[in-house]
Amino acid sequence: MSADPSPLVLQGLTPPLRLSDFRLAAFDMDSTLINIECIDEIADAAGRKAEVAAITEAAMRGEITDFKDSLRRRLTLLKGVPSSALAQVLRDRLRFNPGARELCAALKAAGLKLVLVSGGFTYFTKHVAAELGMDFVRSNALEIVNEQLTGGLLMQPWGEICDGEEKRRMMLNCAEHIGATAAQCIAVGDGANDLPMMGAAGLSVAYHAKPAVRAKAMVAIPDGGLDRLLTVFA
């Protein structure tokens, strides 16, 4: 029998909160809604997982402060990887974290709009967004030529790289679109590039997060499922 999960860590909050006070929830994808860092698993196909994963880990801990630079460095190592590796990662390795479906379903049932904001890739965010009923999505588009990754990204109407500031901007823009305020937003993430949106939201949630992120979140879920967040609401 598994041990009971650790208590939620609450900072500056006195539960229960009212879910009706919130209108939008923004989620990171990799290691938050899903169990993997997709870029690390793609790199595995090129025999470069250790090198790429080390950069990912340093970026998520906040040791590499320029997310765009860290992403470009990792993408360069993926040059020449067959695009079929994406399908393999999606099929064989990507799984939803415990409680992800339940939390998203409960939030939608309560009338909240859901936003997926990821420094990962559209190939995966399209799948995750469809499965969880996301209302808005922003992520990076891998450039593929002759069925191989080029090591670059495609320019999109809003820009090239969804970094921490773009996550924050997307969350706030979506809130404005539905007539909500920043205080009516929930932001959920695990890495340093989630801190800008978490800092702007009325409720910030760290899920199995890096220490620097846990320290700044209003709610930290150290273990167990994402749906544990529902216990802070009336």
C-alpha angles and dihedrals in degrees: 000000000000120000120258112267119260117262118271112261110234124192120187093348133114109195143245097067121184114249087204088069090068129070106175138035123196120200136194112220115208112074089353109065092009134040100240145053098240095206091057091052092048088051089055088069088061095045089247102105096118093052095045094041091054090057091045092052093048091049093049091049089052094245090121102050098187104073093182091056093047091050093049090050091053094044091054088061090055095058110130096018108140114250088233086076088073092060090046092053092048093048102039108025113023113094131161116251116247112281096012095115093042094050094047092047092050093049092049091048088054090055100257121143115230126222126193111203115176141170083209130084138293092232088070102029091058089058095044093045092051093048095049100037098244116185097203132024135189126176143128126286117221116224111234124186124177090355092301133106111250095203090249141094132235119247112244129196091264096042142281109280129039101214130161095286092048090051089054092046093049093050093050093044091052090048091052090048091059094039096254131135129231088253088062092057129097117203121196125189148129109214141063093259088063093060097086093058092039090053092052097047127092089231123028121195128192114201117198082327138174114270094253090054095045090052093058100040124099090217124029121191103197096180141350125053134327090245088071084085088074090069092073091062128080 
